[in-house]
Coordinates of C-alpha atoms and ligand atoms in Angstrom, one line a residue:
X79 CA 0.0 0.0 0.0
X80 CA 1.1 3.5 -0.7
X81 CA 1.3 5.1 2.7
X82 CA 0.6 8.5 1.2
X83 CA -0.5 11.1 3.7
X84 CA -3.6 11.8 1.6
X85 CA -4.9 8.4 0.6
X86 CA -7.7 8.7 -2.0
X87 CA -9.5 5.6 -0.4
X88 CA -10.0 4.2 3.0
X89 CA -7.2 2.2 4.6
X90 CA -8.6 -0.8 6.6
X91 CA -6.5 -1.4 9.8
X92 CA -7.6 -4.7 11.3
X93 CA -7.1 -5.0 15.1
X94 CA -8.9 -8.4 15.5
X95 CA -5.7 -10.0 16.8
X96 CA -5.0 -7.2 19.3
X97 CA -8.0 -5.3 20.5
X98 CA -10.3 -8.2 19.4
X99 CA -8.2 -10.6 21.4
X100 CA -8.7 -8.4 24.5
X101 CA -12.3 -9.6 24.5
X102 CA -13.1 -11.8 27.5
X103 CA -12.5 -15.4 26.5
X104 CA -11.2 -14.7 23.0
X105 CA -7.6 -15.6 23.7
X106 CA -5.9 -17.4 20.7
X107 CA -2.8 -19.5 20.5
X108 CA -0.1 -18.8 18.0
X109 CA -1.3 -21.1 15.3
X110 CA -4.8 -19.8 15.5
X111 CA -3.5 -16.2 15.3
X112 CA -1.5 -17.1 12.2
X113 CA -4.5 -18.7 10.5
X114 CA -6.5 -15.6 11.1
X115 CA -3.7 -13.3 9.9
X116 CA -3.5 -15.4 6.7
X117 CA -7.2 -15.0 6.1
X118 CA -7.0 -11.2 6.9
X119 CA -4.4 -10.9 4.2
X120 CA -6.6 -12.8 1.8
X121 CA -9.5 -10.5 2.8
X122 CA -7.2 -7.6 1.6
X123 CA -6.8 -5.5 4.8
X124 CA -4.1 -2.9 4.5
X125 CA -2.7 -3.3 8.1
X126 CA -2.8 -6.1 10.6
X127 CA -2.3 -5.1 14.1
X128 CA -0.9 -8.5 15.2
X129 CA -0.7 -8.0 18.9
X130 CA 1.0 -6.3 21.8
X131 CA 4.5 -7.9 21.8
X132 CA 5.5 -6.8 25.3
X133 CA 2.5 -8.5 26.9
X134 CA 4.3 -11.9 27.2
X135 CA 6.8 -14.1 25.4
X136 CA 3.8 -15.9 23.8
X137 CA 2.4 -12.6 22.4
X138 CA 5.9 -11.5 21.2
X139 CA 6.3 -14.9 19.4
X140 CA 2.9 -14.6 17.7
X141 CA 3.6 -11.1 16.3
X142 CA 7.1 -12.3 15.2
X143 CA 5.6 -15.3 13.4
X144 CA 2.9 -13.3 11.7
X145 CA 5.6 -10.8 10.6
X146 CA 7.6 -13.7 9.1
X147 CA 4.8 -15.6 7.4
X148 CA 2.2 -12.9 6.4
X149 CA 4.4 -9.8 6.3
X150 CA 5.8 -10.4 2.8
X151 CA 6.5 -7.5 0.4
X152 CA 3.1 -7.8 -1.4
X153 CA 1.3 -8.4 1.9
X154 CA -0.2 -6.1 4.5
X155 CA 1.7 -3.8 6.9
X156 CA 2.2 -5.7 10.2
X157 CA 1.8 -3.5 13.2
X158 CA 2.6 -4.1 16.9
X159 CA 1.1 -2.1 19.8
X160 CA 3.4 -0.5 22.4
X161 CA 2.6 1.7 25.4
X162 CA 4.7 4.9 25.3
X163 CA 7.7 3.3 27.0
X164 CA 11.1 2.4 25.6
X165 CA 10.8 -1.3 26.7
X166 CA 7.4 -1.7 24.9
X167 CA 8.6 0.1 21.7
X168 CA 11.8 -1.9 21.6
X169 CA 9.9 -5.2 22.0
X170 CA 7.5 -4.2 19.2
X171 CA 10.4 -3.3 16.9
X172 CA 12.1 -6.6 17.7
X173 CA 9.0 -8.7 17.1
X174 CA 8.2 -6.9 13.8
X175 CA 11.7 -7.2 12.4
X176 CA 10.9 -10.0 9.8
X177 CA 8.1 -8.1 8.2
X178 CA 8.7 -6.3 4.9
X179 CA 6.4 -3.5 5.9
X180 CA 6.2 -2.8 9.7
X181 CA 4.5 -0.3 11.9
X182 CA 4.9 0.6 15.5
X183 CA 1.6 1.9 17.1
X184 CA 2.4 3.7 20.4
X185 CA -0.1 5.4 22.6
X186 CA -0.6 7.5 25.8
X187 CA -3.8 8.7 27.3
X188 CA -4.8 12.4 27.0
X189 CA -8.1 12.8 28.8
X190 CA -7.9 14.6 32.2
X191 CA -9.6 11.6 33.8
X192 CA -6.9 9.2 32.6
X193 CA -4.1 11.7 33.4
X194 CA -5.4 12.1 37.0
X195 CA -6.4 8.6 37.9
X196 CA -4.4 6.3 35.6
X197 CA -1.2 8.0 34.7
X198 CA -0.9 10.4 37.6
X199 CA 0.8 12.8 35.3
X200 CA 0.1 16.4 34.2
X201 CA -0.3 17.6 30.7
X202 CA 3.3 18.8 30.3
X203 CA 4.6 15.4 31.2
X204 CA 2.3 13.6 28.7
X205 CA 3.3 16.0 25.9
X206 CA 7.0 15.3 26.6
X207 CA 6.5 11.5 26.7
X208 CA 4.5 11.4 23.5
X209 CA 7.1 13.4 21.7
X210 CA 10.0 11.5 23.0
X211 CA 8.5 8.0 22.5
X212 CA 7.3 8.8 18.9
X213 CA 10.8 9.9 18.1
X214 CA 12.2 6.7 19.6
X215 CA 9.8 4.6 17.6
X216 CA 10.7 6.5 14.5
X217 CA 14.4 5.8 15.1
X218 CA 13.5 2.1 14.8
X219 CA 11.0 2.0 12.0
X220 CA 9.8 4.3 9.2
X221 CA 6.1 3.9 9.9
X222 CA 4.8 5.1 13.3
X223 CA 1.3 5.5 14.4
X224 CA 0.5 7.5 17.5
X225 CA -2.8 7.4 19.5
X226 CA -3.9 9.7 22.3
X227 CA -6.0 7.2 24.2
X228 CA -9.5 8.4 25.3
X229 CA -9.3 11.2 22.7
X230 CA -13.1 11.2 22.6
X231 CA -13.2 12.6 26.2
X232 CA -10.0 14.7 25.9
X233 CA -9.9 18.5 25.8
X234 CA -9.6 19.3 22.0
X235 CA -7.1 22.1 22.6
X236 CA -4.7 19.7 24.5
X237 CA -5.3 17.1 21.8
X238 CA -4.3 19.5 19.0
X239 CA -1.0 20.2 20.9
X240 CA -0.2 16.5 21.5
X241 CA -0.9 15.6 17.9
X242 CA 1.2 18.5 16.5
X243 CA 4.1 17.3 18.7
X244 CA 3.7 13.7 17.8
X245 CA 3.6 14.5 14.0
X246 CA 6.6 16.7 14.3
X247 CA 8.5 13.9 16.1
X248 CA 7.7 11.5 13.2
X249 CA 4.3 10.0 13.5
X250 CA 3.0 9.1 10.0
X251 CA -0.5 8.2 11.2
X252 CA -2.4 9.8 14.0
X253 CA -5.2 7.7 15.4
X254 CA -8.2 9.2 17.3
X255 CA -9.6 6.7 19.7
X256 CA -13.1 6.9 21.3
X257 CA -11.8 4.5 23.9
X258 CA -14.9 4.2 26.0
X259 CA -17.5 4.5 23.1
X260 CA -18.9 7.8 24.5
X261 CA -19.2 10.1 21.6
X262 CA -22.1 10.6 19.2
X263 CA -21.6 10.6 15.4
X264 CA -22.0 14.4 15.1
X265 CA -19.5 15.0 18.0
X266 CA -17.0 12.5 16.5
X267 CA -17.2 14.0 13.1
X268 CA -16.7 17.5 14.6
X269 CA -13.7 16.3 16.5
X270 CA -12.0 15.1 13.3
X271 CA -12.9 18.3 11.5
X272 CA -11.4 20.3 14.5
X273 CA -8.2 18.3 14.2
X274 CA -7.9 18.8 10.5
X275 CA -8.4 22.6 11.0
X276 CA -6.3 23.2 14.2
X277 CA -3.3 20.9 14.0
X278 CA -0.9 22.9 11.8
X279 CA 1.1 19.9 10.4
X280 CA -1.8 17.5 10.1
X281 CA -1.2 17.2 6.3
X282 CA 1.9 15.2 7.2
X283 CA 0.0 12.3 8.7
X284 CA -3.0 10.1 7.9
X285 CA -5.9 10.6 10.2
X286 CA -7.2 7.3 11.6
X287 CA -10.1 6.5 14.0
X288 CA -10.5 3.8 16.5
X289 CA -13.8 3.3 18.4
X290 CA -15.6 1.1 20.9
X291 CA -19.3 0.2 20.7
X292 CA -20.5 0.8 24.2
X293 CA -23.5 2.8 22.9
X294 CA -23.8 0.9 19.6
X295 CA -22.4 4.0 17.7
X296 CA -18.9 2.9 16.7
X297 CA -19.8 2.3 12.9
X298 CA -21.9 5.5 12.7
X299 CA -19.1 7.5 14.3
X300 CA -16.5 6.2 11.9
X301 CA -18.6 7.0 8.8
X302 CA -19.1 10.6 10.1
X303 CA -15.3 10.7 10.6
X304 CA -14.7 9.6 7.0
X305 CA -16.9 12.5 5.8
X306 CA -14.7 14.8 7.8
X307 CA -11.3 13.5 6.5
X308 CA -10.5 10.3 8.4
X309 CA -8.8 7.9 6.0
X310 CA -7.9 4.9 8.2
X311 CA -10.5 2.9 10.0
X312 CA -9.4 0.6 12.9
X313 CA -11.9 -2.3 13.1
X314 CA -12.3 -5.9 14.0
X315 CA -14.0 -8.9 12.3
X316 CA -17.5 -9.4 13.8
X317 CA -16.9 -6.3 15.9
X318 CA -15.1 -8.2 18.7
X319 CA -13.1 -6.3 21.2
X320 CA -12.9 -4.8 24.8
X321 CA -16.4 -4.7 26.4
X322 CA -19.1 -4.1 23.7
X323 CA -16.3 -4.5 21.1
X324 CA -14.9 -2.3 18.2
X325 CA -16.4 -1.0 15.0
X326 CA -17.1 -4.0 12.8
X327 CA -15.0 -4.4 9.7
X328 CA -17.7 -6.0 7.7
X329 CA -20.3 -3.2 8.5
X330 CA -17.9 -0.5 7.6
X331 CA -16.7 -2.1 4.4
X332 CA -20.2 -2.9 3.2
X333 CA -21.5 0.6 4.2
X334 CA -18.8 2.1 2.1
X335 CA -19.5 -0.3 -0.7
X336 CA -23.3 -0.2 -0.9
X337 CA -23.5 3.5 -0.3
X338 CA -20.4 4.4 -2.4
X339 CA -22.3 7.0 -4.4
X340 CA -23.1 8.8 -1.1
X341 CA -19.5 8.8 0.0
X342 CA -17.8 9.4 -3.3
X343 CA -17.9 13.3 -3.1
X344 CA -16.1 13.2 0.3
X345 CA -13.1 11.6 -1.6
X346 CA -13.3 14.1 -4.4
X347 CA -14.7 11.5 -6.8
X348 CA -17.6 11.8 -9.2
X349 CA -20.8 10.7 -7.5
X350 CA -21.4 7.8 -9.9
X351 CA -17.9 6.4 -9.6
X352 CA -17.9 2.7 -9.2
X353 CA -14.3 2.4 -8.0
X354 CA -14.2 0.7 -4.6
X355 CA -13.5 2.9 -1.5
X356 CA -11.5 0.1 0.2
X357 CA -9.3 -2.6 -1.2
X358 CA -11.1 -5.4 0.7
X359 CA -12.2 -8.5 -1.3
X360 CA -15.8 -8.5 0.0
X361 CA -16.3 -12.2 -1.1
X362 CA -14.0 -13.2 1.7
X363 CA -16.1 -11.5 4.4
X364 CA -18.3 -14.3 5.4
X365 CA -15.5 -16.9 5.5
X366 CA -13.4 -14.6 7.7
X367 CA -16.3 -14.0 10.0
X368 CA -16.9 -17.8 10.5
X369 CA -13.2 -18.4 11.1
X370 CA -12.9 -15.7 13.7
X371 CA -16.1 -16.8 15.5
X372 CA -15.0 -20.4 15.6
X373 CA -11.5 -19.8 16.8
X374 CA -12.3 -17.2 19.4
X375 CA -15.5 -18.8 20.6
X376 CA -17.3 -15.5 20.2
X377 CA -20.6 -16.4 18.6
X378 CA -22.2 -14.0 16.1
X379 CA -25.7 -12.9 17.0
X380 CA -28.3 -14.1 14.4
X381 CA -29.5 -10.6 13.7
X382 CA -26.0 -9.1 13.3
X383 CA -25.6 -6.9 10.3
X384 CA -23.9 -8.5 7.2
X385 CA -22.7 -11.7 8.8
X386 CA -25.5 -12.8 11.1
X387 CA -27.5 -16.0 10.3
X388 CA -30.6 -13.9 9.6
X389 CA -28.9 -11.1 7.7
X390 CA -30.1 -12.4 4.3
X391 CA -33.0 -14.6 5.4
X392 CA -36.5 -13.4 4.6
X393 CA -38.9 -15.0 7.0
X394 CA -42.0 -12.9 6.6
X395 CA -44.4 -13.7 3.9
X396 CA -44.6 -10.1 2.5
X397 CA -40.8 -10.0 2.3
X398 CA -40.5 -13.3 0.6
X399 CA -43.1 -12.4 -1.9
X400 CA -41.3 -9.1 -2.7
X401 CA -37.9 -10.7 -3.0
X402 CA -39.3 -13.3 -5.4
X403 CA -40.8 -10.5 -7.6
X404 CA -37.7 -8.4 -7.5
X405 CA -34.7 -8.8 -5.2
X406 CA -34.2 -5.1 -4.6
X407 CA -37.7 -4.7 -3.0
X408 CA -36.2 -5.8 0.3
X409 CA -32.5 -6.5 -0.3
X410 CA -29.8 -3.7 -0.6
X411 CA -27.0 -6.1 -1.3
X412 CA -26.6 -9.6 -2.8
X413 CA -25.5 -12.3 -0.3
X414 CA -22.9 -13.4 -2.9
X415 CA -21.1 -10.2 -2.5
X416 CA -20.0 -11.2 1.0
X417 CA -19.2 -14.8 -0.2
X418 CA -22.4 -16.3 1.2
X419 CA -22.9 -18.8 -1.6
X420 CA -25.6 -21.4 -1.6
X421 CA -24.7 -24.3 0.7
X422 CA -23.5 -26.5 -2.0
X423 CA -23.5 -30.3 -1.5
X424 CA -20.2 -31.2 -2.9
X425 CA -18.8 -34.4 -1.5
X426 CA -20.0 -37.8 -0.3
X427 CA -18.9 -41.2 0.9
X428 CA -17.3 -42.2 -2.4
X429 CA -15.3 -39.0 -2.8
X430 CA -11.5 -39.5 -2.7
X431 CA -8.6 -37.6 -1.4
X432 CA -8.1 -35.6 -4.5
X433 CA -11.6 -34.4 -4.7
X434 CA -11.3 -33.5 -1.0
X435 CA -8.0 -31.6 -1.5
X436 CA -9.4 -29.8 -4.6
X437 CA -12.5 -28.6 -2.9
X438 CA -10.6 -27.3 0.1
X439 CA -8.3 -25.5 -2.3
X440 CA -11.3 -23.9 -4.1
X441 CA -12.5 -22.8 -0.6
X442 CA -9.0 -21.2 -0.1
X443 CA -7.9 -23.4 2.7
X444 CA -4.1 -23.8 2.8
X445 CA -3.3 -27.0 4.6
X446 CA 0.0 -28.7 5.2
X447 CA 0.2 -32.4 4.1
X448 CA -0.2 -33.5 7.8
X449 CA -3.2 -31.2 8.3
X450 CA -4.7 -32.5 5.1
X451 CA -4.3 -36.1 6.2
X452 CA -6.0 -35.4 9.5
X453 CA -8.8 -33.5 7.9
X454 CA -9.3 -36.3 5.3
X455 CA -9.7 -39.0 8.0
X456 CA -12.2 -36.8 9.8
X457 CA -14.1 -36.3 6.5
X458 CA -14.2 -40.1 6.0
X459 CA -15.6 -40.5 9.5
X460 CA -18.2 -37.9 8.8
X461 CA -19.1 -39.3 5.4
X462 CA -20.0 -42.7 7.1
X463 CA -22.6 -40.8 9.2
X464 CA -23.8 -38.1 6.8
X465 CA -24.7 -38.9 3.2
X466 CA -24.1 -35.4 1.7
X467 CA -21.2 -33.2 2.8
X468 CA -21.5 -29.5 2.1
X469 CA -19.0 -26.7 2.0
X470 CA -20.1 -25.6 5.4
X471 CA -19.5 -29.1 6.8
X472 CA -15.9 -29.1 5.3
X473 CA -15.3 -25.7 6.8
X474 CA -16.5 -27.0 10.2
X475 CA -14.1 -30.0 10.0
X476 CA -11.1 -27.9 9.0
X477 CA -11.7 -25.2 11.6
X478 CA -12.3 -27.9 14.3
X479 CA -9.7 -30.5 13.5
X480 CA -6.8 -28.5 12.3
X481 CA -6.9 -25.4 14.4
X482 CA -7.1 -27.0 17.9
X483 CA -5.4 -25.5 21.0
X484 CA -2.3 -27.4 22.1
X485 CA -3.4 -30.3 24.2
X486 CA -2.6 -31.0 27.8
X487 CA -5.5 -33.3 28.1
X488 CA -6.7 -35.4 25.1
X489 CA -10.2 -36.9 25.1
X490 CA -9.7 -40.6 24.5
X491 CA -13.2 -41.9 25.3
X492 CA -16.6 -40.7 26.5
X493 CA -19.7 -42.7 27.1
X494 CA -23.0 -41.6 28.6
X495 CA -26.2 -43.3 29.6
X496 CA -29.3 -41.3 30.1
X497 CA -33.1 -41.3 29.5
X498 CA -36.3 -40.5 31.3
X499 CA -36.0 -43.5 33.7
X500 CA -32.3 -43.3 34.5
X501 CA -29.8 -41.1 36.2
X502 CA -27.5 -39.6 33.6
X503 CA -24.1 -41.2 34.1
X504 CA -20.8 -40.5 32.2
X505 CA -17.5 -42.3 32.0
X506 CA -14.5 -40.5 30.4
X507 CA -10.9 -41.3 29.7
X508 CA -8.4 -38.5 29.2
X509 CA -4.8 -38.9 28.0
X510 CA -2.0 -36.6 29.4
X511 CA 1.1 -35.6 27.4
X512 CA 3.2 -38.2 29.1
X513 CA 0.8 -40.9 27.9
X514 CA -1.1 -41.6 31.1
X515 CA -4.7 -42.5 30.8
X516 CA -7.0 -41.2 33.5
X517 CA -10.5 -42.6 33.8
X518 CA -13.4 -41.6 36.0
X519 CA -17.2 -41.6 36.1
X520 CA -19.9 -39.3 37.5
X521 CA -23.7 -38.8 37.6
X522 CA -25.3 -35.5 36.7
X523 CA -28.6 -33.7 36.2
X524 CA -28.3 -34.4 32.4
X525 CA -25.8 -36.1 30.1
X526 CA -23.6 -33.0 29.6
X527 CA -23.5 -32.2 33.3
X528 CA -22.5 -35.8 34.0
X529 CA -19.7 -35.6 31.4
X530 CA -18.4 -32.3 32.8
X531 CA -18.4 -33.7 36.4
X532 CA -16.5 -36.8 35.2
X533 CA -14.0 -34.6 33.4
X534 CA -13.6 -32.4 36.5
X535 CA -12.8 -35.4 38.6
X536 CA -10.0 -36.4 36.2
X537 CA -8.5 -33.0 35.6
X538 CA -9.0 -31.3 38.9
X539 CA -8.8 -27.9 37.3
X540 CA -10.9 -25.3 39.2
X541 CA -13.4 -23.5 36.9
X542 CA -17.0 -22.2 36.6
X543 CA -19.0 -23.1 33.4
X544 CA -20.7 -19.8 32.4
X545 CA -22.0 -20.5 28.9
X546 CA -22.9 -23.5 26.8
X547 CA -24.4 -23.4 23.3
X548 CA -25.0 -25.8 20.5
X549 CA -25.6 -24.7 16.9
X550 CA -26.1 -26.9 13.9
X551 CA -23.9 -26.2 10.8
X552 CA -26.5 -27.2 8.3
X553 CA -30.2 -28.2 8.4
X554 CA -31.1 -31.9 8.7
X555 CA -31.2 -34.6 11.3
X556 CA -27.6 -35.7 10.5
X557 CA -26.1 -32.2 10.7
X558 CA -22.9 -31.4 12.5
X559 CA -23.4 -29.8 15.9
X560 CA -21.0 -27.1 17.0
X561 CA -20.7 -26.7 20.7
X562 CA -19.1 -23.5 22.2
X563 CA -18.5 -23.2 25.9
X564 CA -17.1 -20.5 28.2
X565 CA -15.4 -21.1 31.5
X566 CA -14.4 -18.6 34.2
X567 CA -11.3 -18.9 36.2
X568 CA -10.2 -16.1 38.5
X569 CA -12.2 -13.5 36.6
X570 CA -10.7 -14.6 33.3
X571 CA -12.8 -16.3 30.6
X572 CA -11.7 -19.2 28.4
X573 CA -13.7 -20.6 25.5
X574 CA -13.7 -24.0 23.9
X575 CA -15.2 -25.1 20.6
X576 CA -15.8 -28.5 18.9
X577 CA -17.9 -29.9 16.0
X578 CA -19.3 -33.4 15.7
X579 CA -22.4 -35.1 14.4
X580 CA -22.8 -36.3 18.0
X581 CA -23.4 -33.3 20.2
X582 CA -22.6 -35.2 23.4
X583 CA -19.0 -36.0 22.0
X584 CA -18.7 -32.4 20.8
X585 CA -19.7 -31.2 24.3
X586 CA -17.0 -33.2 25.9
X587 CA -14.4 -32.1 23.3
X588 CA -15.4 -28.5 23.7
X589 CA -15.0 -28.7 27.5
X590 CA -11.6 -30.4 27.2
X591 CA -10.5 -27.7 24.7
X592 CA -11.4 -24.9 27.1
X593 CA -9.7 -26.7 30.0
X594 CA -6.6 -27.0 27.9
X595 CA -6.6 -23.2 27.3
X596 CA -7.2 -22.5 31.0
X597 CA -4.5 -24.9 32.1
X598 CA -1.9 -23.4 29.7
X599 CA -2.8 -19.9 31.1
X600 CA -2.2 -21.3 34.6
X601 CA 1.2 -22.6 33.6
X602 CA 2.2 -19.4 31.7
X603 CA 1.0 -16.9 34.2
X604 CA -0.3 -13.4 33.7
X605 CA 0.2 -11.3 30.7
X606 CA 0.4 -7.5 30.6
X607 CA -2.7 -5.7 29.5
X608 CA -1.8 -2.6 27.3
X609 CA -4.4 -0.3 28.7
X610 CA -5.1 -1.4 32.2
X611 CA -1.5 -2.3 33.4
X612 CA 0.0 1.1 33.4
X613 CA 2.8 0.6 35.7
X614 CA 4.0 -2.9 34.8
X615 CA 7.5 -3.1 33.4
X616 CA 8.4 -6.6 32.5
X617 CA 11.9 -8.0 32.9
X618 CA 13.6 -7.5 29.6
X619 CA 14.8 -11.1 29.6
X620 CA 11.1 -12.2 29.4
X621 CA 11.1 -11.2 25.7
X622 CA 12.9 -13.7 23.6
X623 CA 15.6 -12.2 21.3
Ligands
KIV982 O1 -9.4 1.8 22.7 C1 -8.3 2.4 22.6 O2 -8.0 3.5 23.0 C2 -7.2 1.5 22.2 C3 -5.8 2.2 22.0 C4 -4.7 1.4 22.5 C5 -5.7 2.7 20.6 O3 -7.3 0.4 21.9
ZN983 ZN1 -9.5 -0.1 21.7

């Protein structure tokens, strides 16, 4: 991407792997992050914020791996977040080193409430830190983004000064965060306009926006910001992120696409121009949404704009009649535009390895030989139980089988008896990494309760089950069921996900999957949170070189 200071289109900065991963329960392992990063590159995002390298050695390694694998010359810019400290900025630069195009994103809060209670610093100190740390970041990389955190509640006059100093020190993008999702569209648009008019050197940087959805206004705020000169939008797939989440990538991209004639004049284009306003391949949107949802365990609500299960379903008679007469009566966009194709029945019991491999290639899955072998075995098992296998089934198999959390406990065996005249009873066997097989049994109020009690007896990992859900991948009695669960341990949430035609087996696997994530967290210990852990300075040796 040409990082010109006046882009004539919108730059999509994806922060699913950083702000999105800060959502309770959304934590991802390194392989899962890499899978998402690859898909984001296919989607065509301009910048991937791959994480906060200083948080832990695991976060550092994930950013470094994404920089290596996805950060090629033709690929997106790879960005790492850093608080305005030397240690954070150095860690980001080190992790990003393998990327062809790298960006350090550093931030410090500017609202009085953050200065007084979080930073315990005055405005002069914050100005000096912002200037010094942007200059330090710029001494390490060419592309530096600066964010005045909580800009939405900051005094605009102070904001102008901080931004001017950050740009003078070398910031190439200045990002305006509505950190707590407080502003309204009109206010946010006016804030961007004020910055454009009052920061003397603003033409030397791209104006970016970042916003949370606490009042459900994030996307509306961004669109108003675009009209007032913002040219980079920071967003996440499915809108996941801290608290109520971030502005949703798919909503922004499709709003700019469907209403391009409305937005064209703000880019100095002729109203009727059909040139896209972003470089996103919209046909990858649905697939990206499904991938992020299945790996993070953050389910998409059925009525969610663009990617929800009902977004293109026409239930009411009047609507169906209208859509049959002419699609445009009730549809403003074609489902195919986001890659939501008809659920094609493509494979069956007699399909061979080649047909399987070819279909996965057509669906843009890049699997290693080993992953392909495992997925094929799983496909054969499924084909014995289910006559017709659709693209959505294939996607469920691949997401489930290939992209699993590292296993501390492996589910070897599960058996349940239940019915209206018996006490639900489960027996489970788990295998530990040293090959030990542990078996136990329990009774419960239902089959899933019995399984979870039996697993708890074996693993002895303290946790509280806070959410359990089952969804079917396709219609039909032989459909694959996807189970997602969320566990709480010491105020942190862990999710687990599994897919199987037997929902009892899927329930057991999803639980073991979540327990594995929880146990790994207990082994690795706490990570630094970029916004809440203001004082933490990690030992330098914790970051691998
Ligand atoms: O919400 C926020 O302010 C952030 C910053 C780190 C940009 O996520
Ligand atoms: Zn944020």
